[in-house]
Amino acid sequence: MVADLEEKLPENQLPLIPMNVVLFPGNILPLHIFESRYKLMVEFCVEQESCFGVVLIKKGKEVGGMSIPYLVGTSVQIIETDYQEDGRINLITLGQHRFEILDLVYDRPYLVGEIRTQSLENQQASDNLEQIASTARNLYENYETWLTKTIPDWKLPDRIPTSPDQLSSQIGTRLQITLREKQEMLEIFDIDQLLIHQIQLLKYENHRLSASLLAQSKFDILHPKRKAFWKNSSLN
């Protein structure tokens, strides 16, 4: 049965866009909308003043046909729309909340999910959350510094948050890891466990980047004429 596209969705349902993106709450996501089904979805969300969900594709393609998404995503609010003459739409969206997909609904041109909103909580009632966040922040600051030395034109963030939830979102966004690894972070709803997980990743990445720079430095000393070759061949 095809739904009335102007009919408001139940509160526990959310339009979905499966993408090759993992978005964390609090982060900006620009989108370029050109498929007819997603133009309809944007029109619906603008008229209803409602959010939609961004979910990582588990199986399928971004363009054309229905994709199977992972079951945890982030709801986004449209904060800016720019309608092009050819019908395409440029959006600026802002990540709001994690959600878990309980079921998928296929009665519209675009995918809809029955969802349950999830928030980051201190589920273990940990007394040392502040210390965990401080450790993560220090490691993350070091990580950003390493990246400036290994990636040309890498820009440091304007600020590093102090609140644990905002800090974890920025770390998740900025870490240069696979989408699957980012998805694993998005699926952790306990702020303590999320930060501990990120601490382990940051320790590994900092060690890897440090070792890479040390190896590069030694190579440059031994083979100064091949310095350009090393930079072009580096895994970083």
GROMACS .gro file of C-alpha atoms in nm, residues 9 16 21 23 41 46 63 105 110-111 136 139 164-165 179-180 185 189 215 220 236:
model
   21
    9LEU     CA    1   0.454   1.031   0.974
   16LEU     CA    2   1.603   0.782   0.581
   21VAL     CA    3   2.875   0.854   0.553
   23LEU     CA    4   2.751   1.132   1.094
   41MET     CA    5   1.163   1.366   0.100
   46VAL     CA    6   1.052   2.118   0.498
   63VAL     CA    7   2.225   0.618  -0.609
  105VAL     CA    8   0.886   0.080   0.597
  110TYR     CA    9   1.219   0.683  -0.008
  111LEU     CA   10   1.303   0.458   0.283
  136ALA     CA   11   4.070   1.117   2.561
  139LEU     CA   12   4.534   1.195   2.331
  164PRO     CA   13   3.228   1.433   2.703
  165ASP     CA   14   2.948   1.390   2.448
  179LEU     CA   15   3.349   0.396   0.792
  180ARG     CA   16   3.289   0.059   0.956
  185MET     CA   17   3.157   0.406   1.759
  189PHE     CA   18   2.544   0.440   2.359
  215ALA     CA   19   6.091   0.605   0.987
  220ASP     CA   20   6.556   1.121   0.475
  236ASN     CA   21   5.010   0.836   0.515
   0.00000   0.00000   0.00000
